[in-house]
Amino acid sequence: MHANVFNIQRFSTRDGPGIRTTVFFQGCNLCCAWCHNPESIPSKPVLQFFEDRCISCGQCVAACSSGAHTMEDGRHRFHEEKCTYNTDCAAVCPRDALKADVKRYSLEELTGLLLRDLAYYRNSGGGVTVSGGEPLLQAPFVQALFARLQADGVHTALDTAANMPWPVIESLIPSTDLFLVDLKSIDPQVHHTYTRADNRLILDNIRALSQAGAQIEIRMPLIAGINDSADFARRSAEYLSALPIPPAVRLLPYHNYGLYKAQSIRRPMEEFCAPRQADDFAHVLRGYDLIVCAD
Amino acid sequence: MYSPVSDKVLHRIDQYLQKSSKYTFYDRIELLEESEPLFRDDPYAVRYGKTLAYLLRGISTPISPEDMLIGQVAERIPTEAEWQHAENMYRSWWAGKSDEELQREVLWFYSDGWLRCRPPWFYSFGHLALDWVVLIKEGLAGFHRRIEESRATHTDAERLQVLEGAALSHQAISAYILRYADAAEAAGRGQDADSLRHLSRGAPRTFREALQLLWLVTLVVQKVSGCGVLNYSRMDQYLLSLYRQDVSRGTLSQEEARALLQDFYLKNNEIMANTDHMSLDTTSTTQTLEVTFDDPNYIILGGLLSDGSSGVNELSYLMVQVAHDLKLKNPFVVVRYHDGIEDGFLRAVAHAMRDNATVILYNDDRMIPALRACHIEEPELYDYGFFGCNDPIIPAEEGGLRQLWLNLVRPLELALNQGDCPLAPGGQNRDPHVFPLRDRMTGLMTGNYYGIKTPPLADMNSMEDVLAAYRAQINYLMQEYRLGIEGDIRLEQEVNAGRLRIEDCFLQGTIRDAITWNNGGTKYHHFVVQGTGIGTVADALHAIDTLVFQEKSMTLNQLNQILLDNWEGHEALRQRVRRLPKYGNDIDAVDQYVAWASDAFVDAVAQQDQGKYLYGFYPTLSSDRDFTTMGKDVGATADGRRQRDPISENQSPAEGADISGVTALLNSVAKIRFERIAGGPLNLRLYPSAVSGEQGIDILTALLKTYLQKGGLQVQMNVVDHQTLRAAQKEPDKYRSLCVRVTGYSAFFTQMGPKAQEELIRRTEQAL
């Protein structure tokens, strides 16, 4: 059993309780306009090329066996269509202008790596979080991984957009201690415009998870002028507070750190703004007795 | 628990920070000049005591209304002419002296800048822990009595001179305290005057008097005599009974205890010149006329007692709290962790560290076995502390400031070149000894070093052969060092006999036997041997293993030729090598070499510490900030480092090499067998929001506890600020591991876009 992982962050402290390791899975079935990990969206790994760092030294041209890098008039050119993602170019780039971080892990290899911090998890009440991308696109792997971790007493958290058929999510309930579910917008139309998917399935899944007694934290990105209005806050609060077990909510104000990475995979992104009044949004939610924290 | 500091105290801290580094205790300089000709005909020790008495009679005794504890010196900015005058006097002491002359006069010194303000006839090494326990339990009378008792047992003229010098010194201190009693009386502080009269000889009767006495002795020893970088050792132990007595009698409130400790800490901070002693290129450091640099004093808290129980008590909490509240650069608080330490105390310490207070953690469970291996006996073993940055010391039982920064990268380059020095091939050592005299005096390995002849590379067929050559070279260096210092020590026995210094007046053994500590008066004598550059060594060994013996992509000779050519024409290979697994990422294949190199280092040191010598060795893994200096004379290394670039600092990985997260870094470091290493720091850099809030303190507590349980030795923390981020923009290669976190998102700072970096710096400035 294998999975594509684009990043592993040890000593992660905000994706669930305690000291954690967060594993970021490659591939997503939403396409959020403000995504902060845009390089994780395609299911096939894409070479990142940070053009502003390139000094056209030509090291990558010599290292590449598929002709994806060439020199023309003393300037480096990258030909995406020829790239086979064999990562040799990134290994010789002196300026970190090329990045190929996606790695294929076996279950054993990944479990072994995650258990290296077992003592930190135990002393802090922490554990492992899987995130992405959308980790549930590799659900059988996640399920097997969590079962293994739980056997060692490791707390497991799943960061998902929940845009998956219910049976997939349901299959994770026994091995998942905490669901971190993203809610991009309460409004189906807005949700569709900015993520290219409807939110009805997501809202149904959240309700079903709550019904099943799962522990849930809802995470809401706040983008100025798009999903941060008082009306959206009220509608979100009505929905969340009516769930069988009202979940905790974490608000994530927009930041622009994804833009540079979007450029590196040649997928230009629009820049948004952080909401000026994230507190107002939180205030409305708290009015419905929801527990809210804002990063 | 953070408690607010009064506006008055904040103002005081502010004033110190704004104080010009030109402020000078000019009384001292004038009085030294006056006294220089007066006692020339006296034996050294007698002259020493008389000089101290002259100074203590002459200096003014100012008292400020805000002083809780009494005792300060008058400082002012000297005129240009005065400055030049002092400068000339300093020059007359030292300029133009050969290393051999310097050695006969002062034996050894820290650096030229450090030596500069110290007169040869009134010299002190400092960097040690005095017998604070006798001072607090018996008062100065305890020392007076010991001197008189010793005088009755000795007949040797030289020893009697030492005792006379010590008696004169102690009488001078008692008289100085009486002068302060009069000054207090005149300032309308009758109660303080009574206390001071008592303390001129008597043991402190209250917690307040104990701090008062500690402070006045500090002022004399450090500010007047230049015996700096004091280790106060275990204040939470030797002050505890007075503290409890006053609290139970109801004569000491929490507020008063806190305010007294605040005053004590603040005064320690305020006597330091506003300089940076390790930045010898800054003018404030080279031009200061002061003997007290910014080098802090040390306070040891917590830790195991000799009966195996925990020393943590209510005073330990309070003293950590005061450090936390004030966040001063000095004093430097060392908390000793041990398995089973109270969680609440560890949390208070973590909280203080998180908030950038000057508090660090040491691990008893590693230090105690390591010191035992250095032949330290019980019960004093349990009272260990540190002088200087991370150099172990047993209070009252030994002196300090004998150091060697052993550059661990040198044996590697010697091993690859049959003992030749790659940056100056074909040369030879400057001295009959491999370590030239000046390097032995200052402890820094500068210039070229040549080793023993080890096999040619063509004959090295495995990693074991390379490691054997490394061992041969490091063993040779330590053997040569021992040879060199044994000669020095023989010379010292001759020229240093009878040369009393202030620290000898406050140690065990020195008074009883009437011998200075370094000539044998104390029970213990050590050089701290600071292994430097271990991260560079580990990465280089791993790269050699990978390229030559695993991949077999080149011969050892070919690789070494590339290193001799400083990677010229091999940039692609250098980039590949830079991206090989590195120490600091919890990768066993590399980390095995850090553990190996550390063992090879300790073995080499232990071989030269067989008990027949007066001086033993404390092996530590510590560079202080000299890793840049140390790199300057070292050729290119197989980890991708170019010649003359800095080597790795302290216990840390090479700059920017640890890119797998803090826990991975700690796991790597914990693989070093620290039960054999007697000191040395690990600088942990964390981004503020990773440990923000109450939850952040819990997380940090768990992080520190887990690391120490895994066998880590020491942790000190830096919370990243915008200056670090600016530095990272300028030199991204050195900061590749700098991880920042904002809004549910972590990133390596140097990999963020320029715009996002600016945004993050703005947010970090706001957060702090």
mmCIF file with all atom_site columns, N, CA and C in Angstrom, chain A residues 9-11 13-14 19 36 53 59 90-94 96 99 116-117 119-120 123-124 253 255 257 260-261 271 295, chain B residues 572 575 579 586 588 660 663-664 666-667 689-690 692 702 706 709-710 736 741 743-746 750-753 755-756:
data_model
loop_
_atom_site.group_PDB
_atom_site.id
_atom_site.type_symbol
_atom_site.label_atom_id
_atom_site.label_alt_id
_atom_site.label_comp_id
_atom_site.label_asym_id
_atom_site.label_entity_id
_atom_site.label_seq_id
_atom_site.pdbx_PDB_ins_code
_atom_site.Cartn_x
_atom_site.Cartn_y
_atom_site.Cartn_z
_atom_site.occupancy
_atom_site.B_iso_or_equiv
_atom_site.pdbx_formal_charge
_atom_site.auth_seq_id
_atom_site.auth_comp_id
_atom_site.auth_asym_id
_atom_site.auth_atom_id
_atom_site.pdbx_PDB_model_num
ATOM 1   N N  . GLN A 1 9   ? 5.133  17.525 8.206   1.00 0.00 ? 9   GLN A N  1
ATOM 2   C CA . GLN A 1 9   ? 5.583  18.531 9.168   1.00 0.00 ? 9   GLN A CA 1
ATOM 3   C C  . GLN A 1 9   ? 5.577  17.955 10.569  1.00 0.00 ? 9   GLN A C  1
ATOM 4   N N  . ARG A 1 10  ? 6.792  17.858 11.131  1.00 0.00 ? 10  ARG A N  1
ATOM 5   C CA . ARG A 1 10  ? 6.882  17.406 12.520  1.00 0.00 ? 10  ARG A CA 1
ATOM 6   C C  . ARG A 1 10  ? 6.825  18.623 13.426  1.00 0.00 ? 10  ARG A C  1
ATOM 7   N N  . PHE A 1 11  ? 6.464  18.401 14.676  1.00 0.00 ? 11  PHE A N  1
ATOM 8   C CA . PHE A 1 11  ? 6.224  19.495 15.622  1.00 0.00 ? 11  PHE A CA 1
ATOM 9   C C  . PHE A 1 11  ? 5.195  20.474 15.054  1.00 0.00 ? 11  PHE A C  1
ATOM 10  N N  . THR A 1 13  ? 1.702  22.175 15.639  1.00 0.00 ? 13  THR A N  1
ATOM 11  C CA . THR A 1 13  ? 1.054  22.465 16.933  1.00 0.00 ? 13  THR A CA 1
ATOM 12  C C  . THR A 1 13  ? -0.329 23.081 16.796  1.00 0.00 ? 13  THR A C  1
ATOM 13  N N  . ARG A 1 14  ? -0.868 23.144 15.593  1.00 0.00 ? 14  ARG A N  1
ATOM 14  C CA . ARG A 1 14  ? -2.169 23.796 15.451  1.00 0.00 ? 14  ARG A CA 1
ATOM 15  C C  . ARG A 1 14  ? -3.207 22.927 14.744  1.00 0.00 ? 14  ARG A C  1
ATOM 16  N N  . ILE A 1 19  ? 1.559  17.985 20.541  1.00 0.00 ? 19  ILE A N  1
ATOM 17  C CA . ILE A 1 19  ? 2.601  17.965 19.506  1.00 0.00 ? 19  ILE A CA 1
ATOM 18  C C  . ILE A 1 19  ? 2.215  16.919 18.472  1.00 0.00 ? 19  ILE A C  1
ATOM 19  N N  . HIS A 1 36  ? -4.025 27.507 -0.066  1.00 0.00 ? 36  HIS A N  1
ATOM 20  C CA . HIS A 1 36  ? -2.671 27.854 0.366   1.00 0.00 ? 36  HIS A CA 1
ATOM 21  C C  . HIS A 1 36  ? -1.654 26.762 0.048   1.00 0.00 ? 36  HIS A C  1
ATOM 22  N N  . ARG A 1 53  ? 14.006 32.902 -8.790  1.00 0.00 ? 53  ARG A N  1
ATOM 23  C CA . ARG A 1 53  ? 15.247 32.477 -8.136  1.00 0.00 ? 53  ARG A CA 1
ATOM 24  C C  . ARG A 1 53  ? 16.273 31.942 -9.115  1.00 0.00 ? 53  ARG A C  1
ATOM 25  N N  . GLN A 1 59  ? 22.685 23.944 -14.565 1.00 0.00 ? 59  GLN A N  1
ATOM 26  C CA . GLN A 1 59  ? 22.928 22.664 -13.882 1.00 0.00 ? 59  GLN A CA 1
ATOM 27  C C  . GLN A 1 59  ? 21.791 21.675 -14.145 1.00 0.00 ? 59  GLN A C  1
ATOM 28  N N  . ALA A 1 90  ? 16.033 19.113 -9.412  1.00 0.00 ? 90  ALA A N  1
ATOM 29  C CA . ALA A 1 90  ? 15.892 19.825 -8.138  1.00 0.00 ? 90  ALA A CA 1
ATOM 30  C C  . ALA A 1 90  ? 17.094 19.556 -7.237  1.00 0.00 ? 90  ALA A C  1
ATOM 31  N N  . ALA A 1 91  ? 17.673 18.357 -7.387  1.00 0.00 ? 91  ALA A N  1
ATOM 32  C CA . ALA A 1 91  ? 18.794 17.987 -6.516  1.00 0.00 ? 91  ALA A CA 1
ATOM 33  C C  . ALA A 1 91  ? 20.058 18.788 -6.808  1.00 0.00 ? 91  ALA A C  1
ATOM 34  N N  . VAL A 1 92  ? 20.160 19.336 -8.018  1.00 0.00 ? 92  VAL A N  1
ATOM 35  C CA . VAL A 1 92  ? 21.398 20.069 -8.327  1.00 0.00 ? 92  VAL A CA 1
ATOM 36  C C  . VAL A 1 92  ? 21.193 21.588 -8.382  1.00 0.00 ? 92  VAL A C  1
ATOM 37  N N  . CYS A 1 93  ? 19.957 22.034 -8.271  1.00 0.00 ? 93  CYS A N  1
ATOM 38  C CA . CYS A 1 93  ? 19.699 23.474 -8.381  1.00 0.00 ? 93  CYS A CA 1
ATOM 39  C C  . CYS A 1 93  ? 20.316 24.216 -7.191  1.00 0.00 ? 93  CYS A C  1
ATOM 40  N N  . PRO A 1 94  ? 21.228 25.142 -7.448  1.00 0.00 ? 94  PRO A N  1
ATOM 41  C CA . PRO A 1 94  ? 21.917 25.797 -6.327  1.00 0.00 ? 94  PRO A CA 1
ATOM 42  C C  . PRO A 1 94  ? 21.066 26.862 -5.637  1.00 0.00 ? 94  PRO A C  1
ATOM 43  N N  . ASP A 1 96  ? 17.563 26.616 -5.065  1.00 0.00 ? 96  ASP A N  1
ATOM 44  C CA . ASP A 1 96  ? 16.247 26.103 -4.686  1.00 0.00 ? 96  ASP A CA 1
ATOM 45  C C  . ASP A 1 96  ? 15.147 26.643 -5.602  1.00 0.00 ? 96  ASP A C  1
ATOM 46  N N  . LYS A 1 99  ? 11.729 22.550 -7.259  1.00 0.00 ? 99  LYS A N  1
ATOM 47  C CA . LYS A 1 99  ? 11.333 21.833 -6.067  1.00 0.00 ? 99  LYS A CA 1
ATOM 48  C C  . LYS A 1 99  ? 10.471 20.652 -6.479  1.00 0.00 ? 99  LYS A C  1
ATOM 49  N N  . ARG A 1 116 ? 8.450  7.830  15.157  1.00 0.00 ? 116 ARG A N  1
ATOM 50  C CA . ARG A 1 116 ? 9.686  8.366  15.728  1.00 0.00 ? 116 ARG A CA 1
ATOM 51  C C  . ARG A 1 116 ? 9.405  9.446  16.772  1.00 0.00 ? 116 ARG A C  1
ATOM 52  N N  . ASP A 1 117 ? 8.251  10.061 16.686  1.00 0.00 ? 117 ASP A N  1
ATOM 53  C CA . ASP A 1 117 ? 7.928  11.108 17.654  1.00 0.00 ? 117 ASP A CA 1
ATOM 54  C C  . ASP A 1 117 ? 6.910  10.656 18.696  1.00 0.00 ? 117 ASP A C  1
ATOM 55  N N  . ALA A 1 119 ? 7.102  9.525  21.653  1.00 0.00 ? 119 ALA A N  1
ATOM 56  C CA . ALA A 1 119 ? 7.272  10.032 23.020  1.00 0.00 ? 119 ALA A CA 1
ATOM 57  C C  . ALA A 1 119 ? 6.770  11.469 23.140  1.00 0.00 ? 119 ALA A C  1
ATOM 58  N N  . TYR A 1 120 ? 6.946  12.266 22.108  1.00 0.00 ? 120 TYR A N  1
ATOM 59  C CA . TYR A 1 120 ? 6.436  13.644 22.132  1.00 0.00 ? 120 TYR A CA 1
ATOM 60  C C  . TYR A 1 120 ? 4.909  13.644 22.135  1.00 0.00 ? 120 TYR A C  1
ATOM 61  N N  . ASN A 1 123 ? 3.715  12.586 25.688  1.00 0.00 ? 123 ASN A N  1
ATOM 62  C CA . ASN A 1 123 ? 3.916  13.592 26.737  1.00 0.00 ? 123 ASN A CA 1
ATOM 63  C C  . ASN A 1 123 ? 3.043  14.833 26.548  1.00 0.00 ? 123 ASN A C  1
ATOM 64  N N  . SER A 1 124 ? 2.562  15.037 25.324  1.00 0.00 ? 124 SER A N  1
ATOM 65  C CA . SER A 1 124 ? 1.800  16.268 25.065  1.00 0.00 ? 124 SER A CA 1
ATOM 66  C C  . SER A 1 124 ? 0.336  16.008 24.764  1.00 0.00 ? 124 SER A C  1
ATOM 67  N N  . PRO A 1 253 ? -8.244 33.307 8.899   1.00 0.00 ? 253 PRO A N  1
ATOM 68  C CA . PRO A 1 253 ? -8.257 34.467 8.004   1.00 0.00 ? 253 PRO A CA 1
ATOM 69  C C  . PRO A 1 253 ? -7.327 34.249 6.810   1.00 0.00 ? 253 PRO A C  1
ATOM 70  N N  . HIS A 1 255 ? -4.578 34.388 3.945   1.00 0.00 ? 255 HIS A N  1
ATOM 71  C CA . HIS A 1 255 ? -3.260 34.964 3.721   1.00 0.00 ? 255 HIS A CA 1
ATOM 72  C C  . HIS A 1 255 ? -2.814 34.618 2.308   1.00 0.00 ? 255 HIS A C  1
ATOM 73  N N  . TYR A 1 257 ? 0.012  33.429 1.100   1.00 0.00 ? 257 TYR A N  1
ATOM 74  C CA . TYR A 1 257 ? 1.244  32.655 0.930   1.00 0.00 ? 257 TYR A CA 1
ATOM 75  C C  . TYR A 1 257 ? 1.160  31.604 -0.174  1.00 0.00 ? 257 TYR A C  1
ATOM 76  N N  . TYR A 1 260 ? 2.658  32.493 -4.437  1.00 0.00 ? 260 TYR A N  1
ATOM 77  C CA . TYR A 1 260 ? 4.001  32.237 -4.971  1.00 0.00 ? 260 TYR A CA 1
ATOM 78  C C  . TYR A 1 260 ? 4.107  30.790 -5.437  1.00 0.00 ? 260 TYR A C  1
ATOM 79  N N  . LYS A 1 261 ? 3.485  29.905 -4.643  1.00 0.00 ? 261 LYS A N  1
ATOM 80  C CA . LYS A 1 261 ? 3.539  28.497 -5.008  1.00 0.00 ? 261 LYS A CA 1
ATOM 81  C C  . LYS A 1 261 ? 2.679  28.214 -6.243  1.00 0.00 ? 261 LYS A C  1
ATOM 82  N N  . GLU A 1 271 ? -5.347 37.264 -6.064  1.00 0.00 ? 271 GLU A N  1
ATOM 83  C CA . GLU A 1 271 ? -5.059 37.585 -4.662  1.00 0.00 ? 271 GLU A CA 1
ATOM 84  C C  . GLU A 1 271 ? -6.320 38.118 -3.987  1.00 0.00 ? 271 GLU A C  1
ATOM 85  N N  . ASP A 1 295 ? -7.264 31.951 14.473  1.00 0.00 ? 295 ASP A N  1
ATOM 86  C CA . ASP A 1 295 ? -5.792 31.918 14.395  1.00 0.00 ? 295 ASP A CA 1
ATOM 87  C C  . ASP A 1 295 ? -5.254 33.325 14.213  1.00 0.00 ? 295 ASP A C  1
ATOM 88  N N  . ALA B 2 572 ? 28.012 21.115 -9.402  1.00 0.00 ? 572 ALA B N  1
ATOM 89  C CA . ALA B 2 572 ? 26.850 20.211 -9.402  1.00 0.00 ? 572 ALA B CA 1
ATOM 90  C C  . ALA B 2 572 ? 27.003 19.171 -8.297  1.00 0.00 ? 572 ALA B C  1
ATOM 91  N N  . GLN B 2 575 ? 26.342 20.793 -4.962  1.00 0.00 ? 575 GLN B N  1
ATOM 92  C CA . GLN B 2 575 ? 24.903 20.955 -4.713  1.00 0.00 ? 575 GLN B CA 1
ATOM 93  C C  . GLN B 2 575 ? 24.274 19.622 -4.318  1.00 0.00 ? 575 GLN B C  1
ATOM 94  N N  . ARG B 2 579 ? 22.588 18.430 -0.513  1.00 0.00 ? 579 ARG B N  1
ATOM 95  C CA . ARG B 2 579 ? 21.238 17.883 -0.323  1.00 0.00 ? 579 ARG B CA 1
ATOM 96  C C  . ARG B 2 579 ? 21.231 16.439 0.158   1.00 0.00 ? 579 ARG B C  1
ATOM 97  N N  . ASP B 2 586 ? 16.941 13.472 12.135  1.00 0.00 ? 586 ASP B N  1
ATOM 98  C CA . ASP B 2 586 ? 16.513 12.186 12.667  1.00 0.00 ? 586 ASP B CA 1
ATOM 99  C C  . ASP B 2 586 ? 16.709 11.058 11.654  1.00 0.00 ? 586 ASP B C  1
ATOM 100 N N  . ASP B 2 588 ? 19.099 8.019  10.888  1.00 0.00 ? 588 ASP B N  1
ATOM 101 C CA . ASP B 2 588 ? 20.129 7.257  11.611  1.00 0.00 ? 588 ASP B CA 1
ATOM 102 C C  . ASP B 2 588 ? 21.437 7.140  10.834  1.00 0.00 ? 588 ASP B C  1
ATOM 103 N N  . SER B 2 660 ? 13.672 19.129 9.047   1.00 0.00 ? 660 SER B N  1
ATOM 104 C CA . SER B 2 660 ? 12.590 18.164 9.237   1.00 0.00 ? 660 SER B CA 1
ATOM 105 C C  . SER B 2 660 ? 11.766 18.427 10.492  1.00 0.00 ? 660 SER B C  1
ATOM 106 N N  . THR B 2 663 ? 11.202 18.288 16.395  1.00 0.00 ? 663 THR B N  1
ATOM 107 C CA . THR B 2 663 ? 11.319 16.984 17.055  1.00 0.00 ? 663 THR B CA 1
ATOM 108 C C  . THR B 2 663 ? 12.388 16.139 16.371  1.00 0.00 ? 663 THR B C  1
ATOM 109 N N  . ALA B 2 664 ? 12.474 16.266 15.052  1.00 0.00 ? 664 ALA B N  1
ATOM 110 C CA . ALA B 2 664 ? 13.507 15.525 14.324  1.00 0.00 ? 664 ALA B CA 1
ATOM 111 C C  . ALA B 2 664 ? 14.882 16.021 14.744  1.00 0.00 ? 664 ALA B C  1
ATOM 112 N N  . LEU B 2 666 ? 15.699 17.369 17.614  1.00 0.00 ? 666 LEU B N  1
ATOM 113 C CA . LEU B 2 666 ? 15.983 16.920 18.979  1.00 0.00 ? 666 LEU B CA 1
ATOM 114 C C  . LEU B 2 666 ? 16.310 15.427 19.004  1.00 0.00 ? 666 LEU B C  1
ATOM 115 N N  . ASN B 2 667 ? 15.579 14.639 18.208  1.00 0.00 ? 667 ASN B N  1
ATOM 116 C CA . ASN B 2 667 ? 15.883 13.206 18.158  1.00 0.00 ? 667 ASN B CA 1
ATOM 117 C C  . ASN B 2 667 ? 17.312 12.963 17.685  1.00 0.00 ? 667 ASN B C  1
ATOM 118 N N  . SER B 2 689 ? 4.416  31.875 17.189  1.00 0.00 ? 689 SER B N  1
ATOM 119 C CA . SER B 2 689 ? 3.040  31.372 17.225  1.00 0.00 ? 689 SER B CA 1
ATOM 120 C C  . SER B 2 689 ? 2.989  29.848 17.360  1.00 0.00 ? 689 SER B C  1
ATOM 121 N N  . ALA B 2 690 ? 4.130  29.160 17.151  1.00 0.00 ? 690 ALA B N  1
ATOM 122 C CA . ALA B 2 690 ? 4.122  27.706 17.345  1.00 0.00 ? 690 ALA B CA 1
ATOM 123 C C  . ALA B 2 690 ? 3.929  27.361 18.814  1.00 0.00 ? 690 ALA B C  1
ATOM 124 N N  . SER B 2 692 ? 2.472  29.759 21.143  1.00 0.00 ? 692 SER B N  1
ATOM 125 C CA . SER B 2 692 ? 1.764  30.888 21.746  1.00 0.00 ? 692 SER B CA 1
ATOM 126 C C  . SER B 2 692 ? 0.629  30.400 22.646  1.00 0.00 ? 692 SER B C  1
ATOM 127 N N  . ALA B 2 702 ? 6.090  19.879 27.189  1.00 0.00 ? 702 ALA B N  1
ATOM 128 C CA . ALA B 2 702 ? 6.163  18.480 26.741  1.00 0.00 ? 702 ALA B CA 1
ATOM 129 C C  . ALA B 2 702 ? 7.359  18.274 25.825  1.00 0.00 ? 702 ALA B C  1
ATOM 130 N N  . THR B 2 706 ? 10.319 15.746 26.874  1.00 0.00 ? 706 THR B N  1
ATOM 131 C CA . THR B 2 706 ? 10.569 14.562 26.052  1.00 0.00 ? 706 THR B CA 1
ATOM 132 C C  . THR B 2 706 ? 12.029 14.524 25.609  1.00 0.00 ? 706 THR B C  1
ATOM 133 N N  . GLN B 2 709 ? 14.161 13.575 28.522  1.00 0.00 ? 709 GLN B N  1
ATOM 134 C CA . GLN B 2 709 ? 13.957 12.146 28.825  1.00 0.00 ? 709 GLN B CA 1
ATOM 135 C C  . GLN B 2 709 ? 14.696 11.264 27.828  1.00 0.00 ? 709 GLN B C  1
ATOM 136 N N  . LYS B 2 710 ? 14.743 11.739 26.581  1.00 0.00 ? 710 LYS B N  1
ATOM 137 C CA . LYS B 2 710 ? 15.442 10.964 25.556  1.00 0.00 ? 710 LYS B CA 1
ATOM 138 C C  . LYS B 2 710 ? 16.951 11.053 25.711  1.00 0.00 ? 710 LYS B C  1
ATOM 139 N N  . ARG B 2 736 ? 17.844 27.909 5.892   1.00 0.00 ? 736 ARG B N  1
ATOM 140 C CA . ARG B 2 736 ? 16.908 27.020 5.184   1.00 0.00 ? 736 ARG B CA 1
ATOM 141 C C  . ARG B 2 736 ? 15.973 26.310 6.146   1.00 0.00 ? 736 ARG B C  1
ATOM 142 N N  . ARG B 2 741 ? 5.180  30.011 11.025  1.00 0.00 ? 741 ARG B N  1
ATOM 143 C CA . ARG B 2 741 ? 3.819  29.515 11.009  1.00 0.00 ? 741 ARG B CA 1
ATOM 144 C C  . ARG B 2 741 ? 2.850  30.661 11.228  1.00 0.00 ? 741 ARG B C  1
ATOM 145 N N  . THR B 2 743 ? -1.440 31.358 10.741  1.00 0.00 ? 743 THR B N  1
ATOM 146 C CA . THR B 2 743 ? -2.782 30.986 10.312  1.00 0.00 ? 743 THR B CA 1
ATOM 147 C C  . THR B 2 743 ? -2.869 29.577 9.729   1.00 0.00 ? 743 THR B C  1
ATOM 148 N N  . GLY B 2 744 ? -2.648 28.625 10.581  1.00 0.00 ? 744 GLY B N  1
ATOM 149 C CA . GLY B 2 744 ? -2.853 27.248 10.160  1.00 0.00 ? 744 GLY B CA 1
ATOM 150 C C  . GLY B 2 744 ? -1.986 26.839 8.989   1.00 0.00 ? 744 GLY B C  1
ATOM 151 N N  . TYR B 2 745 ? -0.804 27.349 8.922   1.00 0.00 ? 745 TYR B N  1
ATOM 152 C CA . TYR B 2 745 ? 0.027  27.108 7.756   1.00 0.00 ? 745 TYR B CA 1
ATOM 153 C C  . TYR B 2 745 ? 1.463  27.290 8.150   1.00 0.00 ? 745 TYR B C  1
ATOM 154 N N  . SER B 2 746 ? 2.307  26.294 7.885   1.00 0.00 ? 746 SER B N  1
ATOM 155 C CA . SER B 2 746 ? 3.729  26.423 8.176   1.00 0.00 ? 746 SER B CA 1
ATOM 156 C C  . SER B 2 746 ? 4.502  26.451 6.874   1.00 0.00 ? 746 SER B C  1
ATOM 157 N N  . THR B 2 750 ? 12.532 30.836 3.917   1.00 0.00 ? 750 THR B N  1
ATOM 158 C CA . THR B 2 750 ? 13.328 31.192 2.738   1.00 0.00 ? 750 THR B CA 1
ATOM 159 C C  . THR B 2 750 ? 12.681 30.695 1.451   1.00 0.00 ? 750 THR B C  1
ATOM 160 N N  . GLN B 2 751 ? 11.683 29.836 1.581   1.00 0.00 ? 751 GLN B N  1
ATOM 161 C CA . GLN B 2 751 ? 11.019 29.362 0.370   1.00 0.00 ? 751 GLN B CA 1
ATOM 162 C C  . GLN B 2 751 ? 9.759  30.144 0.042   1.00 0.00 ? 751 GLN B C  1
ATOM 163 N N  . MET B 2 752 ? 9.446  31.105 0.887   1.00 0.00 ? 752 MET B N  1
ATOM 164 C CA . MET B 2 752 ? 8.264  31.914 0.614   1.00 0.00 ? 752 MET B CA 1
ATOM 165 C C  . MET B 2 752 ? 8.613  32.989 -0.403  1.00 0.00 ? 752 MET B C  1
ATOM 166 N N  . GLY B 2 753 ? 7.580  33.460 -1.133  1.00 0.00 ? 753 GLY B N  1
ATOM 167 C CA . GLY B 2 753 ? 7.804  34.526 -2.097  1.00 0.00 ? 753 GLY B CA 1
ATOM 168 C C  . GLY B 2 753 ? 8.173  35.821 -1.402  1.00 0.00 ? 753 GLY B C  1
ATOM 169 N N  . LYS B 2 755 ? 6.980  38.771 -1.558  1.00 0.00 ? 755 LYS B N  1
ATOM 170 C CA . LYS B 2 755 ? 5.844  39.527 -1.048  1.00 0.00 ? 755 LYS B CA 1
ATOM 171 C C  . LYS B 2 755 ? 5.328  38.910 0.257   1.00 0.00 ? 755 LYS B C  1
ATOM 172 N N  . ALA B 2 756 ? 5.227  37.597 0.248   1.00 0.00 ? 756 ALA B N  1
ATOM 173 C CA . ALA B 2 756 ? 4.756  36.906 1.446   1.00 0.00 ? 756 ALA B CA 1
ATOM 174 C C  . ALA B 2 756 ? 5.752  37.068 2.588   1.00 0.00 ? 756 ALA B C  1
#
